[in-house]
Coordinates of C-alpha atoms in Angstrom, one line a residue:
Chain A
M231 CA 0.0 0.0 0.0
N232 CA 2.7 2.4 1.0
E233 CA 4.9 1.3 -1.8
R234 CA 2.1 1.9 -4.3
H235 CA 1.3 5.3 -2.9
G236 CA 4.9 6.4 -3.1
Y237 CA 5.1 5.2 -6.7
K238 CA 2.0 7.1 -7.6
M239 CA 3.3 10.3 -6.1
K240 CA 6.5 10.0 -8.0
L241 CA 4.7 9.4 -11.2
K242 CA 2.6 12.4 -10.6
N243 CA 5.5 14.6 -10.0
H244 CA 7.4 13.3 -13.1
R245 CA 4.4 14.6 -15.0
G246 CA 4.8 17.9 -13.2
F247 CA 8.4 18.1 -14.2
I248 CA 7.5 17.5 -17.8
L249 CA 5.1 20.4 -17.4
L250 CA 7.9 22.6 -16.2
L251 CA 10.1 21.6 -19.1
L252 CA 7.3 22.5 -21.4
L253 CA 7.1 25.9 -19.7
L254 CA 10.9 26.2 -20.5
I255 CA 10.2 25.4 -24.1
I256 CA 7.1 27.4 -24.8
P257 CA 8.8 30.9 -24.9
L258 CA 11.2 29.6 -27.6
V259 CA 8.1 29.7 -29.8
A260 CA 6.2 32.5 -28.3
E261 CA 7.5 36.1 -28.8
S262 CA 5.9 38.4 -26.3
N263 CA 7.8 40.5 -23.8
Y264 CA 4.7 40.9 -21.7
L265 CA 4.5 37.1 -21.3
Y266 CA 8.1 36.8 -20.5
S267 CA 8.1 39.6 -17.8
T268 CA 4.9 38.1 -16.2
L269 CA 6.6 34.6 -16.2
V270 CA 9.8 36.1 -14.7
I271 CA 7.8 37.7 -11.9
I272 CA 5.9 34.4 -11.3
G273 CA 9.1 32.5 -11.2
L274 CA 10.7 34.9 -8.7
Y275 CA 7.6 34.7 -6.4
A276 CA 7.5 30.9 -6.8
I277 CA 11.1 30.8 -5.6
I278 CA 10.3 32.8 -2.5
V279 CA 7.1 31.1 -1.8
Q280 CA 8.8 27.6 -2.1
G281 CA 11.0 28.7 0.9
L282 CA 8.0 30.2 2.7
G283 CA 6.1 27.0 2.0
I284 CA 8.8 25.0 3.8
L285 CA 8.6 27.4 6.7
M286 CA 4.8 27.6 6.9
G287 CA 3.6 24.4 5.3
Y288 CA 6.1 21.9 6.8
A289 CA 7.5 23.6 9.9
G290 CA 4.3 25.4 10.6
Q291 CA 5.7 28.7 11.4
V292 CA 4.1 31.9 10.0
S293 CA 6.1 34.8 8.6
F294 CA 4.5 38.2 7.5
G295 CA 8.0 39.7 7.0
H296 CA 9.5 37.9 3.9
A297 CA 9.2 41.0 1.7
A298 CA 11.9 42.3 4.0
F299 CA 14.3 39.4 3.0
F300 CA 13.3 39.9 -0.6
G301 CA 14.1 43.6 -0.3
L302 CA 17.4 43.0 1.6
G303 CA 18.5 40.7 -1.3
G304 CA 17.6 43.2 -3.8
Y305 CA 19.3 46.1 -2.0
T306 CA 22.4 44.0 -1.3
A307 CA 22.8 43.3 -5.0
A308 CA 22.1 46.9 -5.9
I309 CA 24.5 48.4 -3.4
L310 CA 27.3 45.9 -4.0
T311 CA 27.3 46.4 -7.8
T312 CA 26.7 50.1 -8.0
R313 CA 28.6 51.4 -5.1
F314 CA 31.3 48.8 -4.6
H315 CA 31.5 47.5 -8.3
W316 CA 31.5 43.9 -7.3
P317 CA 31.1 41.2 -10.0
T318 CA 27.4 40.6 -10.6
L319 CA 27.6 36.9 -9.9
L320 CA 29.3 37.5 -6.6
A321 CA 26.8 40.1 -5.6
L322 CA 24.0 37.7 -6.5
F323 CA 25.5 35.2 -4.0
A324 CA 25.9 37.9 -1.4
S325 CA 22.2 38.9 -1.9
A326 CA 21.2 35.4 -0.8
I327 CA 23.8 35.1 2.1
L328 CA 23.2 38.4 3.8
P329 CA 19.4 37.9 4.4
G330 CA 20.2 34.3 5.5
I331 CA 22.7 35.7 8.1
I332 CA 20.2 38.3 9.3
A333 CA 17.5 35.6 9.5
G334 CA 19.9 33.5 11.6
L335 CA 20.6 36.3 13.9
I336 CA 16.9 37.3 14.6
G337 CA 15.5 33.7 14.1
R338 CA 16.4 31.9 17.3
Q339 CA 14.6 34.5 19.5
T340 CA 11.8 35.3 17.2
L341 CA 10.9 31.6 16.5
K342 CA 10.2 31.0 20.2
L343 CA 7.0 32.9 19.6
R344 CA 3.8 31.1 18.5
E345 CA 1.3 31.7 15.9
L346 CA -0.2 35.2 16.1
Y347 CA 2.7 36.5 18.2
L348 CA 5.1 35.2 15.6
A349 CA 2.9 36.8 12.9
L350 CA 3.1 40.2 14.7
A351 CA 6.9 39.9 15.3
T352 CA 7.7 39.1 11.6
L353 CA 5.2 41.9 10.6
S354 CA 7.0 44.5 12.6
F355 CA 10.4 43.3 11.4
G356 CA 9.2 43.7 7.8
I357 CA 7.9 47.2 8.5
L358 CA 11.1 48.1 10.2
V359 CA 13.2 47.0 7.3
H360 CA 10.9 48.9 4.9
I361 CA 11.4 52.0 7.0
F362 CA 15.1 51.5 6.7
F363 CA 14.9 51.3 2.9
N364 CA 13.0 54.6 3.0
E365 CA 15.2 56.4 5.5
G366 CA 18.5 54.9 4.6
G367 CA 19.6 58.2 2.9
E368 CA 22.8 57.8 1.0
L369 CA 23.1 54.0 1.4
T370 CA 19.7 53.0 0.0
G371 CA 18.8 56.1 -2.0
G372 CA 15.7 56.9 0.1
P373 CA 12.2 56.7 -1.3
S374 CA 13.3 57.3 -4.9
G375 CA 15.6 54.2 -4.8
M376 CA 18.7 53.6 -6.9
S377 CA 19.1 52.9 -10.6
G378 CA 22.0 51.8 -12.9
I379 CA 22.2 48.2 -11.6
P380 CA 24.2 46.3 -14.3
N381 CA 22.9 43.2 -16.1
L382 CA 23.7 39.9 -14.5
S383 CA 26.6 38.2 -16.3
I384 CA 28.3 34.9 -16.0
G385 CA 31.8 35.1 -17.6
S386 CA 31.1 36.9 -20.9
F387 CA 27.4 35.7 -21.1
E388 CA 25.1 38.5 -20.2
F389 CA 21.4 38.1 -19.2
D390 CA 20.3 41.1 -21.1
S391 CA 16.9 40.1 -22.4
D392 CA 13.5 39.1 -20.9
Q393 CA 13.8 35.7 -22.6
K394 CA 17.2 34.9 -21.2
F395 CA 16.2 36.0 -17.7
Y396 CA 13.1 33.9 -17.9
M397 CA 15.2 30.8 -18.7
L398 CA 17.5 31.5 -15.8
V399 CA 14.7 32.1 -13.3
W400 CA 12.8 29.0 -14.2
L401 CA 16.0 26.9 -14.3
V402 CA 16.7 28.0 -10.7
L403 CA 13.1 27.2 -9.8
L404 CA 13.4 23.8 -11.4
M405 CA 16.5 22.9 -9.5
L406 CA 14.9 24.2 -6.3
L407 CA 11.8 22.0 -6.9
I408 CA 13.9 18.9 -7.3
G409 CA 15.8 19.8 -4.2
I410 CA 12.7 20.5 -2.2
Y411 CA 11.1 17.3 -3.4
N412 CA 14.1 15.4 -2.0
L413 CA 14.1 17.5 1.2
V414 CA 10.4 16.9 2.1
H415 CA 10.8 13.2 1.4
S416 CA 13.8 13.0 3.7
R417 CA 14.1 12.5 7.4
T418 CA 14.4 16.2 7.8
G419 CA 11.2 16.8 5.9
R420 CA 9.3 14.4 8.1
A421 CA 10.9 16.0 11.2
L422 CA 9.7 19.4 10.0
C423 CA 6.1 18.0 9.6
S424 CA 6.2 16.6 13.1
I425 CA 7.1 20.1 14.4
R426 CA 4.0 21.4 12.6
E427 CA 1.7 18.8 14.1
S428 CA 3.0 19.0 17.7
E429 CA 6.2 20.5 19.0
Y430 CA 6.0 18.5 22.3
A431 CA 5.6 15.3 20.4
A432 CA 8.5 16.2 18.1
E433 CA 10.8 17.1 21.0
N434 CA 9.9 13.7 22.6
A435 CA 10.9 12.0 19.5
G436 CA 14.3 13.4 19.8
I437 CA 13.9 16.3 17.3
D438 CA 15.7 19.5 18.0
C439 CA 12.8 21.8 17.1
A440 CA 14.5 25.1 17.8
R441 CA 17.4 24.3 15.5
L442 CA 15.2 22.8 12.7
K443 CA 12.8 25.8 12.8
L444 CA 15.8 28.2 12.6
Q445 CA 17.2 26.3 9.6
A446 CA 13.8 26.4 7.9
F447 CA 13.6 30.2 8.5
V448 CA 17.2 30.8 7.3
F449 CA 16.5 28.6 4.2
S450 CA 13.4 30.6 3.4
A451 CA 15.3 33.9 3.9
L452 CA 18.1 32.7 1.6
L453 CA 15.6 31.9 -1.2
A454 CA 13.8 35.3 -0.7
G455 CA 17.2 37.0 -0.8
L456 CA 18.2 35.2 -3.9
A457 CA 14.9 36.1 -5.6
G458 CA 15.5 39.7 -4.5
G459 CA 18.9 39.7 -6.1
L460 CA 17.6 38.3 -9.3
Y461 CA 14.8 40.9 -9.2
A462 CA 17.3 43.8 -8.9
F463 CA 19.4 42.4 -11.8
Y464 CA 16.2 41.9 -13.8
V465 CA 14.6 45.4 -13.5
T466 CA 18.0 47.2 -12.9
F467 CA 16.3 49.6 -10.7
I468 CA 15.3 49.3 -7.0
S469 CA 13.0 51.4 -4.7
P470 CA 11.3 50.6 -1.4
S471 CA 7.8 50.3 -2.7
P472 CA 7.8 46.6 -3.9
F473 CA 9.0 45.5 -0.5
S474 CA 6.2 46.8 1.7
F475 CA 4.0 44.8 4.1
H476 CA 1.6 44.2 1.3
T477 CA 4.2 42.2 -0.6
S478 CA 4.7 40.0 2.5
V479 CA 0.9 39.5 2.6
Q480 CA 0.9 38.5 -1.0
F481 CA 3.7 35.9 -0.3
V482 CA 1.6 34.4 2.5
L483 CA -1.4 34.4 0.3
M484 CA 0.4 32.6 -2.5
A485 CA 1.5 29.9 0.0
V486 CA -2.0 29.5 1.4
I487 CA -3.8 29.7 -1.8
G488 CA -1.6 27.1 -3.4
G489 CA -2.1 24.9 -0.4
L490 CA 0.2 24.6 2.6
G491 CA 2.3 21.5 2.9
T492 CA 1.8 20.5 -0.7
F493 CA 4.5 20.1 -3.3
W494 CA 3.0 22.1 -6.0
G495 CA 1.2 24.6 -3.9
P496 CA 3.8 27.4 -4.0
V497 CA 4.0 27.4 -7.8
I498 CA 0.2 27.3 -8.1
G499 CA -0.1 30.0 -5.6
A500 CA 2.4 32.3 -7.4
V501 CA 0.7 31.6 -10.8
V502 CA -2.8 32.2 -9.4
V503 CA -2.1 35.4 -7.5
V504 CA -0.1 37.1 -10.3
A505 CA -2.6 35.9 -12.9
L506 CA -5.5 37.1 -10.7
N507 CA -3.8 40.6 -10.5
E508 CA -3.3 40.8 -14.1
L509 CA -6.7 39.5 -15.0
L510 CA -8.5 41.9 -12.7
R511 CA -6.5 44.7 -14.2
E512 CA -7.7 43.6 -17.7
I513 CA -11.2 42.4 -17.0
V514 CA -12.6 44.8 -14.4
P515 CA -12.6 47.9 -16.8
L516 CA -14.4 45.8 -19.3
L517 CA -17.2 44.8 -17.0
I518 CA -17.6 48.1 -15.3
P519 CA -16.8 50.9 -17.8
G520 CA -14.7 53.6 -16.3
A521 CA -13.7 51.5 -13.2
G522 CA -10.3 52.2 -11.8
G523 CA -7.9 50.2 -9.6
E524 CA -10.3 50.6 -6.7
Y525 CA -12.6 47.9 -7.9
Q526 CA -9.6 45.7 -8.4
I527 CA -8.6 46.0 -4.8
I528 CA -12.0 45.4 -3.5
I529 CA -12.6 42.3 -5.6
Y530 CA -9.1 41.1 -4.7
G531 CA -10.0 41.3 -1.0
V532 CA -13.3 39.6 -1.4
I533 CA -11.8 36.7 -3.3
L534 CA -9.3 36.4 -0.6
V535 CA -12.0 36.2 2.2
G536 CA -14.1 33.8 0.1
L537 CA -11.3 31.5 -0.5
M538 CA -10.5 31.4 3.2
I539 CA -14.0 30.6 4.1
F540 CA -14.8 28.1 1.4
Q541 CA -11.4 26.6 0.6
P542 CA -9.1 27.2 3.5
K543 CA -6.7 24.5 2.5
G544 CA -5.8 26.2 -0.8
L545 CA -6.4 25.3 -4.4
S546 CA -4.4 22.2 -4.2
G547 CA -7.1 20.7 -2.1
I548 CA -9.8 21.1 -4.7
G549 CA -8.6 18.1 -6.8
Q550 CA -9.4 15.8 -3.8
Y551 CA -13.1 16.4 -4.2
F552 CA -13.0 14.8 -7.6
R553 CA -10.3 12.2 -7.7
I554 CA -9.9 10.4 -4.4
P555 CA -12.5 8.2 -2.9
L556 CA -13.9 9.3 0.4
K557 CA -11.9 6.8 2.5
K558 CA -8.6 8.1 1.2
Q559 CA -9.7 11.7 1.4
L560 CA -10.4 11.4 5.0
K561 CA -6.9 10.1 5.4
T562 CA -5.3 13.0 3.5
D563 CA -7.5 15.4 5.5
V564 CA -5.8 14.2 8.6
K565 CA -2.4 14.5 7.1
I566 CA -2.9 18.1 5.8
R567 CA -4.6 19.6 8.8
G568 CA -2.1 21.6 10.9
Chain B
M149 CA 12.5 73.8 26.9
G150 CA 9.9 73.0 29.6
E151 CA 7.1 74.4 27.5
Q152 CA 8.2 72.3 24.5
L153 CA 8.3 69.2 26.5
L154 CA 4.8 69.9 27.9
Q155 CA 3.6 70.6 24.4
L156 CA 5.0 67.2 23.2
L157 CA 3.3 65.6 26.2
F158 CA -0.1 67.1 25.2
T159 CA 0.4 65.8 21.7
G160 CA 1.5 62.4 22.9
L161 CA -1.5 62.1 25.3
T162 CA -3.9 63.0 22.5
L163 CA -2.5 60.5 20.1
G164 CA -2.0 58.0 22.8
S165 CA -5.7 58.2 23.7
I166 CA -6.6 57.2 20.2
Y167 CA -4.1 54.4 20.2
S168 CA -5.7 53.3 23.5
I169 CA -9.1 53.0 22.1
I170 CA -7.9 51.0 19.1
A171 CA -5.9 48.7 21.3
L172 CA -8.8 48.3 23.6
T173 CA -11.1 47.0 20.8
L174 CA -8.3 44.7 19.5
V175 CA -7.8 43.2 22.9
T176 CA -11.5 42.7 23.4
T177 CA -12.1 41.0 20.1
F178 CA -8.9 38.9 20.5
N179 CA -9.8 37.6 23.9
V180 CA -13.4 36.8 23.0
T181 CA -12.7 35.3 19.5
G182 CA -9.0 34.6 19.3
I183 CA -8.9 36.8 16.2
L184 CA -6.3 39.5 15.7
N185 CA -8.5 41.9 13.7
L186 CA -6.1 43.6 11.2
A187 CA -9.1 45.4 9.8
Q188 CA -9.6 47.5 12.9
G189 CA -7.7 50.5 11.5
E190 CA -10.1 50.5 8.6
F191 CA -13.1 50.9 10.9
V192 CA -11.3 54.0 12.3
V193 CA -10.8 55.5 8.8
I194 CA -14.2 54.6 7.5
G195 CA -15.8 56.2 10.6
A196 CA -13.8 59.5 10.1
L197 CA -14.5 59.5 6.3
L198 CA -18.2 58.9 6.8
A199 CA -18.2 61.8 9.3
V200 CA -16.6 64.0 6.7
S201 CA -19.5 63.2 4.2
L202 CA -22.2 63.6 6.9
Q203 CA -20.8 66.8 8.0
G204 CA -21.0 68.0 4.4
T205 CA -24.8 67.6 4.5
G206 CA -24.9 70.3 7.3
M207 CA -25.6 68.0 10.2
P208 CA -24.5 69.2 13.6
I209 CA -21.2 67.6 14.7
I210 CA -22.8 65.7 17.6
A211 CA -25.3 64.1 15.2
V212 CA -22.5 63.3 12.8
F213 CA -20.5 61.7 15.5
I214 CA -23.5 59.5 16.6
V215 CA -24.6 58.5 13.1
S216 CA -21.2 57.5 11.9
V217 CA -20.5 55.5 15.1
I218 CA -23.8 53.7 14.6
L219 CA -23.2 53.0 10.8
V220 CA -19.7 51.6 11.4
A221 CA -20.9 49.5 14.3
I222 CA -23.5 48.0 11.9
L223 CA -20.7 47.5 9.4
G224 CA -18.6 45.7 12.0
G225 CA -21.5 43.4 12.9
L226 CA -22.3 42.8 9.3
L227 CA -18.8 41.8 8.4
E228 CA -18.7 39.5 11.4
R229 CA -21.8 37.7 10.4
L230 CA -20.7 37.5 6.7
T231 CA -17.1 36.3 7.2
I232 CA -15.9 35.5 10.8
Y233 CA -19.1 33.7 11.7
R234 CA -19.1 31.6 8.5
A235 CA -15.5 30.7 9.0
R236 CA -15.8 29.8 12.6
G237 CA -13.6 26.9 13.6
A238 CA -11.0 27.7 10.9
S239 CA -7.4 28.0 12.0
N240 CA -6.0 31.2 13.4
L241 CA -4.0 31.8 10.2
S242 CA -7.2 31.6 8.1
M243 CA -8.9 34.1 10.4
L244 CA -5.9 36.4 10.2
I245 CA -6.0 36.3 6.4
I246 CA -9.7 36.9 6.4
T247 CA -9.2 40.1 8.4
I248 CA -6.4 41.0 6.0
G249 CA -8.8 40.5 3.1
L250 CA -11.5 42.5 4.8
S251 CA -8.9 45.4 5.4
I252 CA -7.9 45.3 1.7
S253 CA -11.5 45.5 0.6
L254 CA -12.5 48.2 3.0
R255 CA -9.5 50.2 1.9
G256 CA -10.5 49.7 -1.7
L257 CA -14.1 50.7 -0.8
A258 CA -12.8 53.9 0.9
L259 CA -10.7 54.7 -2.1
L260 CA -13.7 54.2 -4.4
I261 CA -16.0 56.5 -2.4
W262 CA -13.6 59.1 -1.1
G263 CA -10.7 59.0 -3.5
T264 CA -7.1 59.9 -2.5
E265 CA -7.8 63.4 -1.1
T266 CA -7.0 64.4 2.4
Y267 CA -10.0 65.4 4.4
S268 CA -10.5 67.3 7.6
L269 CA -13.3 67.8 10.1
P270 CA -14.0 70.9 12.2
A271 CA -13.3 70.6 15.9
F272 CA -16.1 69.5 18.2
S273 CA -16.3 72.8 19.9
E274 CA -15.4 76.4 18.8
G275 CA -12.6 78.4 20.3
G276 CA -8.8 78.4 20.0
S277 CA -6.2 76.5 22.1
K278 CA -6.0 77.0 25.8
I279 CA -2.6 77.8 27.3
V280 CA -1.8 75.5 30.0
G281 CA 1.7 76.0 31.7
G282 CA 3.0 77.8 28.7
A283 CA 2.0 75.1 26.2
A284 CA -1.1 75.2 23.9
L285 CA -3.7 72.6 24.6
N286 CA -6.1 71.9 21.6
P287 CA -9.7 71.8 22.8
Q288 CA -10.3 68.7 20.6
S289 CA -7.6 66.9 22.8
I290 CA -10.0 67.5 25.8
W291 CA -12.9 65.9 23.8
I292 CA -10.6 63.0 23.1
F293 CA -9.6 62.6 26.7
A294 CA -13.3 62.8 27.6
L295 CA -14.0 60.1 25.0
V296 CA -11.5 57.7 26.6
A297 CA -12.9 58.4 30.1
V298 CA -16.5 57.8 28.9
T299 CA -15.4 54.6 27.1
L300 CA -13.7 53.2 30.0
T301 CA -16.5 54.1 32.4
G302 CA -19.1 52.7 30.1
L303 CA -17.1 49.6 29.5
Y304 CA -16.6 48.9 33.3
G305 CA -20.2 49.6 33.8
F306 CA -21.2 47.2 31.0
L307 CA -18.9 44.5 32.1
G308 CA -19.7 44.7 35.7
H309 CA -23.4 45.5 35.9
T310 CA -25.2 44.1 32.9
F311 CA -26.1 40.5 31.9
W312 CA -24.4 40.6 28.5
G313 CA -21.4 42.4 30.0
K314 CA -20.9 39.6 32.5
A315 CA -21.4 37.0 29.7
V316 CA -18.6 38.8 27.7
K317 CA -16.4 38.8 30.9
A318 CA -17.1 35.1 31.5
S319 CA -16.1 34.2 27.8
V320 CA -12.8 36.2 28.1
Y321 CA -11.9 34.3 31.3
N322 CA -12.7 30.9 30.1
Q323 CA -14.5 30.1 26.8
T324 CA -15.3 26.4 27.6
G325 CA -16.7 27.4 31.0
A326 CA -18.8 30.2 29.5
R327 CA -20.3 27.8 26.9
L328 CA -21.1 25.3 29.7
Q329 CA -23.1 28.1 31.3
G330 CA -25.2 28.4 28.3
I331 CA -23.5 31.6 26.9
N332 CA -23.6 31.7 23.1
L333 CA -20.0 32.5 22.0
N334 CA -21.2 33.4 18.5
T335 CA -23.3 36.2 19.9
I336 CA -20.4 37.4 22.0
S337 CA -18.2 37.5 19.0
F338 CA -20.9 39.4 17.1
L339 CA -21.1 41.9 20.0
A340 CA -17.4 42.3 20.1
F341 CA -17.2 43.2 16.4
V342 CA -20.1 45.7 16.7
A343 CA -18.3 47.4 19.6
A344 CA -15.0 47.3 17.7
G345 CA -16.8 49.1 14.7
G346 CA -18.5 51.6 16.9
L347 CA -15.5 52.4 19.1
G348 CA -13.1 52.5 16.0
A349 CA -15.5 55.0 14.4
A350 CA -15.6 57.1 17.6
A351 CA -11.8 57.2 17.6
G352 CA -11.7 58.1 14.0
V353 CA -14.2 61.0 14.2
S354 CA -12.4 62.4 17.2
I355 CA -8.9 62.4 15.8
A356 CA -9.9 63.7 12.3
P357 CA -10.0 67.4 13.3
I358 CA -6.4 67.1 14.5
T359 CA -4.5 64.7 12.1
M360 CA -6.7 64.9 8.8
V361 CA -7.9 61.7 7.2
T362 CA -6.8 59.8 4.1
Y363 CA -8.2 56.5 2.9
D364 CA -5.0 54.7 3.5
M365 CA -4.1 55.5 7.0
G366 CA -5.9 52.7 8.6
F367 CA -3.3 50.0 8.3
M368 CA -0.6 51.9 10.3
L369 CA -3.3 53.0 12.9
G370 CA -4.2 49.3 13.3
V371 CA -0.5 48.3 13.7
K372 CA 0.0 51.1 16.3
G373 CA -3.0 49.6 18.1
F374 CA -1.2 46.2 18.1
V375 CA 1.9 47.8 19.5
A376 CA -0.1 49.3 22.4
A377 CA -2.0 46.1 23.0
A378 CA 1.4 44.1 23.0
I379 CA 2.8 46.6 25.5
G380 CA -0.1 45.6 27.8
G381 CA 0.3 41.9 27.0
L382 CA -2.5 41.4 24.4
S383 CA -5.0 40.0 27.0
N384 CA -5.3 42.9 29.3
V385 CA -7.7 45.9 28.6
G386 CA -6.2 48.1 31.3
G387 CA -2.8 47.3 30.0
A388 CA -3.8 48.1 26.5
V389 CA -5.0 51.5 27.5
I390 CA -1.9 52.3 29.4
G391 CA 0.1 50.9 26.5
G392 CA -1.6 53.2 24.1
I393 CA -0.9 56.3 26.1
L394 CA 2.8 55.3 26.6
L395 CA 3.2 54.7 22.9
G396 CA 1.6 58.0 22.0
I397 CA 3.9 59.9 24.4
L398 CA 7.0 58.0 23.2
E399 CA 6.2 58.7 19.6
S400 CA 5.5 62.3 20.3
F401 CA 8.7 62.8 22.1
S402 CA 10.9 60.9 19.6
S403 CA 9.5 62.8 16.6
G404 CA 9.8 66.1 18.5
L405 CA 13.3 65.6 19.8
I406 CA 14.9 63.2 17.3
S407 CA 13.4 62.8 13.9
S408 CA 9.8 62.5 12.6
G409 CA 10.9 60.0 10.0
L410 CA 11.8 57.5 12.7
K411 CA 8.5 57.8 14.5
D412 CA 7.1 54.5 13.0
A413 CA 10.4 52.8 13.4
I414 CA 10.4 53.4 17.2
S415 CA 6.9 51.8 17.6
M416 CA 8.1 48.8 15.6
I417 CA 11.2 48.5 17.8
I418 CA 9.1 48.7 20.8
L419 CA 6.7 45.9 19.5
L420 CA 9.7 43.6 18.6
G421 CA 11.4 44.3 21.9
V422 CA 8.2 43.5 23.9
L423 CA 7.4 40.4 21.9
L424 CA 10.8 39.0 22.1
F425 CA 11.8 39.8 25.7
R426 CA 8.6 40.3 27.5
P427 CA 5.8 38.5 25.7
E428 CA 3.6 38.8 28.7
G429 CA 3.7 42.6 28.2
I430 CA 5.5 45.3 30.0
I431 CA 2.7 45.9 32.4
G432 CA 2.9 42.5 33.9
A433 CA 1.7 43.5 37.4
I434 CA -2.0 43.8 36.4
R435 CA -1.9 40.7 34.3
E436 CA -3.9 38.3 36.5
R437 CA -6.9 40.4 35.7
K438 CA -7.7 40.0 32.0
I439 CA -10.4 42.5 31.7

């Protein structure tokens, strides 16, 4: 039974990887910069939400401050390349490492807090970092930000087009997916799940919860920083506004909408939220002539509330109603809840 | 120098009173329902903006105050029935996201109706500032102090001397015990949101003559409320009120003496500090009494 289940899962995910490879090939045929740039953004968000998914979905710890790590990564890359003229690749590494170090420093104390208190603490960390971007003066360029970030280059190869950047981002995401697939099916992955279910039980089973939670936190910060660095090299301009509390909320939404603790959840969440934003921008003015961004915001909020009321486990859960017989569904229900 | 400090103290007390009321509603809803209501700041803003529109129709300011408090109280109750009640039993995270969704929608609604302009309300009473000890005291500040006093007296009267008040108190102390006594927690949750809407609006209408109102100031007001509540330990109404006033004074002094750009940073640092090093709140002494 177990063997068969495991086999099935693998098969399903192989299918998924083929889907991703298709995504890598599609743009070779299509030629639309709008499509590329949307896909780059989706890819960057998916990288962040993958990390957040490990933290929230597996280790069960909430963070409303990941836009801060995203921004710290972006600003690290921007400052190192424009002010200190580091090679771009080295700056990209630094943009992942620095948020990781900061997460390591604040993590041990912060992760002692539970649920809503943790949410509040990460939220205030995010706001604090956002204020720092705005008030950083010379260092961060203040509210108007800084421009002139060079293109990312490896050796003599320069990522100077949307298409090349798209390939890079989705390649990173693909490698990340494979790594995360292995991680969640390893001893560490099961240990993380046990923390989510019950910290006391996990401690009794000999799991060092504090250490593991910290590792998950640092890992998610590294990924957010990496995505931030990539973002800075992609748009070659950086300002505080994309790294506000609302971005943090969007990341949590993506993780929750996709389905916490599911393999494909983060990617689905990133696609759905970005697509929803784009669709609302396109469709709302057609339905209500003369409507501005206000309607978009209202509908966005309403969809959010509705989703939490009617489908709190996220979109990955919807498939269960159709495919899996009741007996099995009850079992997965028990597994997902947390 | 002495006058300047006194002036900053007056500003801080005024601002702090508003934070107190917001923190008080947050703590009440949190203890009764387990929900951190991130849409609380939106109630404050919508109350203030409604008052601006009502005032435009030529109503006297007292009627404006009462009508907008009632309308936002209804809005609070309505939203509770439409969302929180329907999602009862969901995880804390889902509830938090629901209130975030509500706050986004309400902000969008405010933008739709009132646009991005900055509005102002006339003060509740005519006449210029009074000079107290060399510093100017805005008469509106006195109204705000009165509002806090009335709210607190009313709350203690309600909790101590009415049936529903005692039911609310019981569900704050022990939810299971309250349910065993036949108290319907759904009704209590509804009452908490009605009160949160009404009190939020009262705070908004009172502060509008001093700070001006824009559609997007709700979020930061809500967060300040959280800071105040956290100082008091999140489960302590008295602590929340003191926390709010402390926060207001700290903000006023830091922006007056250091830099106004760092005003928000200071409250965030306080929040982080309290959560990390004294999660039971700074005012731990009165902790054993939750309400």
